[in-house]
Amino acid sequence: EVQLVESGGVLVKPGGSLRLSCAASGFTFSNAWMTWVRQAPGKGLEWVGRIKSKTDGGAIDYAAPVKGRFTISRDDSKSTLYLQMNSLKPEDTAVYYCTTESGFLEWLGRGQGTMVTVSS
Amino acid sequence: ELVMTQSPATLSVSPGERATLSCRASQSVSSNLAWYQQKPGQAPRLLIYDVSTRAAGIPARFSGSGSGTEFTLTISSLQSEDFAVYYCQQYNNWITFGQGTRLEIK
């Protein structure tokens, strides 16, 4: 079954750090561009960043609000995508989704995202 | 930053009727435009990409059109399962989303 399953979301204090994971299965992860998207409670979708496949150069891009604080990485041997989040702010509170990307985004399987709450 | 603006914010339509949702880009996005559907408590689902190509498994009642800066998602005959929030997204210059249109039952 083709799916992406996010994990790692918790309640964390402002200024804290957290690492999210996204486990992929059912497709050739190493060939995929992968993206993180977030959705604050009751709000719309926001692109966080992407990592290209190694065969396409492996470049990583970030949205302005997270650049310098968040780091996207991948472990193709484990078919897993990561999002390291540092210096967290209350405005980072959101459900975080991972998707494949071909420009447009595909949420695979029944992943529900993972909730990150930044609060004191 | 390339801004995507969707209208209306909320659209009330009766089942069986046609729904037309709009999306405007602050500058041309060529044909790099997608539409997503999101139901409460669920992840978004890709409906349309490259303006008018339906994703796998998407019913033919969903259609997309437009070019440049003006785009439309049309649902030809609304079914009960179509009432949801719809987002447009451009991928011509990084990625940005519209703020969403809530499609509700009239």
Short mmCIF file of C-alpha atoms in Angstrom, two decimals:
data_model
loop_
_atom_site.label_atom_id
_atom_site.label_comp_id
_atom_site.label_asym_id
_atom_site.label_seq_id
_atom_site.Cartn_x
_atom_site.Cartn_y
_atom_site.Cartn_z
CA GLU A 1 0.00 0.00 0.00
CA VAL A 2 1.26 3.45 -0.94
CA GLN A 3 1.38 5.65 2.10
CA LEU A 4 3.09 8.34 4.11
CA VAL A 5 2.83 8.32 7.89
CA GLU A 6 3.92 11.31 9.92
CA SER A 7 4.98 11.13 13.55
CA GLY A 8 6.78 13.07 16.27
CA GLY A 9 4.36 15.88 16.98
CA VAL A 10 4.04 16.90 20.63
CA LEU A 11 3.54 19.88 22.91
CA VAL A 12 6.76 21.88 23.17
CA LYS A 13 7.69 25.16 24.81
CA PRO A 14 8.63 28.26 22.80
CA GLY A 15 12.28 28.14 21.89
CA GLY A 16 12.31 24.36 21.98
CA SER A 17 13.21 21.81 19.33
CA LEU A 18 11.48 18.85 17.77
CA ARG A 19 12.08 16.38 14.98
CA LEU A 20 9.23 15.09 12.87
CA SER A 21 9.44 11.93 10.79
CA CYS A 22 7.55 10.75 7.75
CA ALA A 23 7.74 7.06 6.91
CA ALA A 24 7.10 6.19 3.28
CA SER A 25 6.08 2.88 1.81
CA GLY A 26 4.70 1.43 -1.40
CA PHE A 27 6.72 3.58 -3.80
CA THR A 28 10.33 4.33 -4.66
CA PHE A 29 11.04 6.94 -2.02
CA SER A 30 14.54 7.69 -3.25
CA ASN A 31 13.16 8.98 -6.56
CA ALA A 32 10.60 11.28 -4.97
CA TRP A 33 10.74 14.96 -4.21
CA MET A 34 9.29 15.38 -0.75
CA THR A 35 7.57 18.35 0.80
CA TRP A 36 6.36 19.44 4.23
CA VAL A 37 3.11 21.39 4.43
CA ARG A 38 1.52 22.70 7.61
CA GLN A 39 -1.92 23.82 8.64
CA ALA A 40 -2.53 25.94 11.72
CA PRO A 41 -5.76 25.17 13.59
CA GLY A 42 -8.72 26.43 11.58
CA LYS A 43 -6.45 27.94 8.93
CA GLY A 44 -5.32 27.17 5.41
CA LEU A 45 -2.37 25.28 4.00
CA GLU A 46 1.18 26.61 4.14
CA TRP A 47 4.19 25.22 2.31
CA VAL A 48 7.12 24.67 4.68
CA GLY A 49 9.80 23.35 2.37
CA ARG A 50 10.96 20.61 0.04
CA ILE A 51 13.86 18.29 -0.62
CA LYS A 52 14.57 17.01 -4.08
CA SER A 53 15.70 13.49 -4.83
CA LYS A 54 19.43 12.86 -4.83
CA THR A 55 19.27 12.01 -8.52
CA ASP A 56 17.84 15.49 -9.12
CA GLY A 57 20.55 17.12 -7.04
CA GLY A 58 19.05 16.91 -3.56
CA ALA A 59 18.48 20.65 -3.22
CA ILE A 60 16.49 21.83 -0.22
CA ASP A 61 14.26 24.90 -0.19
CA TYR A 62 12.41 26.56 2.67
CA ALA A 63 9.58 29.01 3.11
CA ALA A 64 10.63 32.36 4.54
CA PRO A 65 8.94 31.91 7.95
CA VAL A 66 10.98 28.80 8.76
CA LYS A 67 14.26 29.42 6.95
CA GLY A 68 17.18 29.24 9.35
CA ARG A 69 15.13 27.44 12.01
CA PHE A 70 13.90 24.29 10.25
CA THR A 71 15.97 21.65 8.46
CA ILE A 72 14.61 19.07 6.06
CA SER A 73 16.53 15.85 5.47
CA ARG A 74 15.95 12.38 4.13
CA ASP A 75 17.26 8.88 4.68
CA ASP A 76 16.59 6.97 1.50
CA SER A 77 17.83 3.72 3.08
CA LYS A 78 14.97 3.99 5.58
CA SER A 79 12.46 5.63 3.20
CA THR A 80 12.03 8.36 5.77
CA LEU A 81 11.76 12.12 5.58
CA TYR A 82 12.60 14.35 8.51
CA LEU A 83 11.84 17.87 9.66
CA GLN A 84 14.10 19.23 12.38
CA MET A 85 12.43 22.20 13.99
CA ASN A 86 14.45 24.55 16.20
CA SER A 87 13.70 27.85 17.93
CA LEU A 88 10.02 27.02 17.82
CA LYS A 89 7.47 29.81 18.06
CA PRO A 90 3.77 29.72 18.97
CA GLU A 91 2.98 30.50 15.32
CA ASP A 92 4.56 27.18 14.35
CA THR A 93 1.60 25.43 16.00
CA ALA A 94 0.01 23.35 13.25
CA VAL A 95 -0.65 19.94 11.81
CA TYR A 96 2.39 19.01 9.74
CA TYR A 97 1.93 16.88 6.64
CA CYS A 98 4.49 15.30 4.36
CA THR A 99 3.68 14.84 0.70
CA THR A 100 5.31 13.81 -2.52
CA GLU A 101 5.82 16.64 -4.95
CA SER A 102 5.79 16.98 -8.71
CA GLY A 103 5.05 20.66 -8.43
CA PHE A 104 1.60 19.64 -7.31
CA LEU A 105 1.39 17.67 -4.09
CA GLU A 106 0.04 14.23 -3.35
CA TRP A 107 -0.97 13.10 0.07
CA LEU A 108 -0.55 9.34 -0.07
CA GLY A 109 -2.47 6.83 1.98
CA ARG A 110 -4.43 7.78 5.07
CA GLY A 111 -1.83 9.93 6.81
CA GLN A 112 -3.46 12.39 9.18
CA GLY A 113 -0.41 14.55 9.72
CA THR A 114 1.20 15.14 13.09
CA MET A 115 0.20 17.92 15.46
CA VAL A 116 2.83 20.28 16.83
CA THR A 117 1.77 22.61 19.61
CA VAL A 118 4.14 25.35 20.74
CA SER A 119 2.98 26.79 24.02
CA SER A 120 4.29 27.61 27.46
CA GLU B 1 5.80 36.58 -3.05
CA LEU B 2 3.25 35.21 -5.45
CA VAL B 3 -0.19 35.56 -3.83
CA MET B 4 -3.14 33.31 -4.64
CA THR B 5 -6.60 34.72 -3.93
CA GLN B 6 -9.67 32.50 -3.91
CA SER B 7 -13.26 33.64 -4.18
CA PRO B 8 -15.74 33.45 -2.71
CA ALA B 9 -14.63 32.55 0.81
CA THR B 10 -17.83 30.56 1.26
CA LEU B 11 -20.13 29.24 -1.44
CA SER B 12 -23.59 27.87 -0.68
CA VAL B 13 -24.97 25.54 -3.33
CA SER B 14 -27.74 22.94 -3.41
CA PRO B 15 -26.98 19.29 -4.19
CA GLY B 16 -27.27 18.60 -7.89
CA GLU B 17 -26.40 22.16 -8.85
CA ARG B 18 -23.17 23.47 -10.36
CA ALA B 19 -20.46 25.08 -8.27
CA THR B 20 -17.86 27.46 -9.67
CA LEU B 21 -14.83 28.35 -7.57
CA SER B 22 -12.31 31.00 -8.58
CA CYS B 23 -8.60 31.44 -8.00
CA ARG B 24 -6.51 34.44 -9.01
CA ALA B 25 -2.74 34.71 -9.03
CA SER B 26 -0.91 37.99 -8.41
CA GLN B 27 1.27 37.20 -11.43
CA SER B 28 1.20 34.59 -14.14
CA VAL B 29 1.68 30.99 -13.01
CA SER B 30 1.47 29.64 -16.56
CA SER B 31 -0.29 26.27 -16.32
CA ASN B 32 1.24 25.33 -12.96
CA LEU B 33 -1.97 25.31 -10.97
CA ALA B 34 -3.54 22.58 -8.85
CA TRP B 35 -6.74 22.18 -6.83
CA TYR B 36 -7.23 20.23 -3.60
CA GLN B 37 -10.23 19.14 -1.57
CA GLN B 38 -10.10 18.90 2.20
CA LYS B 39 -12.77 17.46 4.47
CA PRO B 40 -12.82 17.99 8.24
CA GLY B 41 -10.21 15.95 10.06
CA GLN B 42 -8.66 14.70 6.85
CA ALA B 43 -5.59 15.48 4.82
CA PRO B 44 -6.13 17.36 1.56
CA ARG B 45 -6.64 15.36 -1.60
CA LEU B 46 -5.32 16.31 -5.02
CA LEU B 47 -8.16 16.88 -7.50
CA ILE B 48 -6.67 18.69 -10.48
CA TYR B 49 -3.15 19.53 -11.63
CA ASP B 50 -1.71 21.42 -14.59
CA VAL B 51 -4.93 23.50 -14.55
CA SER B 52 -7.21 20.85 -16.01
CA THR B 53 -5.83 17.33 -15.55
CA ARG B 54 -7.84 15.26 -13.12
CA ALA B 55 -5.85 13.21 -10.65
CA ALA B 56 -6.33 9.45 -10.52
CA GLY B 57 -9.76 8.44 -9.29
CA ILE B 58 -11.29 11.91 -9.44
CA PRO B 59 -14.80 11.93 -10.91
CA ALA B 60 -15.46 13.65 -14.21
CA ARG B 61 -17.81 16.15 -12.56
CA PHE B 62 -14.68 17.99 -11.38
CA SER B 63 -13.08 20.15 -14.05
CA GLY B 64 -10.50 22.90 -14.09
CA SER B 65 -9.88 25.72 -16.52
CA GLY B 66 -7.99 28.96 -16.94
CA SER B 67 -4.54 30.22 -17.71
CA GLY B 68 -2.06 32.83 -16.60
CA THR B 69 -3.65 34.44 -13.57
CA GLU B 70 -7.31 33.39 -13.62
CA PHE B 71 -8.46 29.87 -12.86
CA THR B 72 -11.71 28.10 -12.16
CA LEU B 73 -12.71 24.81 -10.56
CA THR B 74 -16.15 23.64 -11.62
CA ILE B 75 -18.13 20.86 -10.01
CA SER B 76 -20.89 20.10 -12.47
CA SER B 77 -23.48 18.41 -10.26
CA LEU B 78 -22.78 18.55 -6.56
CA GLN B 79 -22.91 15.35 -4.58
CA SER B 80 -23.18 15.22 -0.80
CA GLU B 81 -19.54 14.15 -0.51
CA ASP B 82 -18.35 17.26 -2.38
CA PHE B 83 -19.11 19.68 0.43
CA ALA B 84 -15.68 20.55 1.74
CA VAL B 85 -12.96 23.19 1.60
CA TYR B 86 -11.13 23.66 -1.70
CA TYR B 87 -7.66 25.12 -2.14
CA CYS B 88 -5.82 26.23 -5.23
CA GLN B 89 -2.02 26.04 -5.33
CA GLN B 90 0.55 27.41 -7.75
CA TYR B 91 3.86 25.71 -8.42
CA ASN B 92 5.30 28.06 -10.99
CA ASN B 93 7.32 30.06 -8.46
CA TRP B 94 7.95 28.03 -5.30
CA ILE B 95 4.63 26.89 -3.85
CA THR B 96 1.80 29.00 -2.50
CA PHE B 97 -1.81 28.20 -1.69
CA GLY B 98 -4.98 30.20 -1.83
CA GLN B 99 -6.79 30.76 1.44
CA GLY B 100 -9.53 28.30 0.54
CA THR B 101 -13.21 28.29 -0.43
CA ARG B 102 -15.67 26.56 1.85
CA LEU B 103 -18.38 24.84 -0.19
CA GLU B 104 -21.45 24.37 1.96
CA ILE B 105 -24.89 22.92 1.48
CA LYS B 106 -27.58 25.47 0.69
#
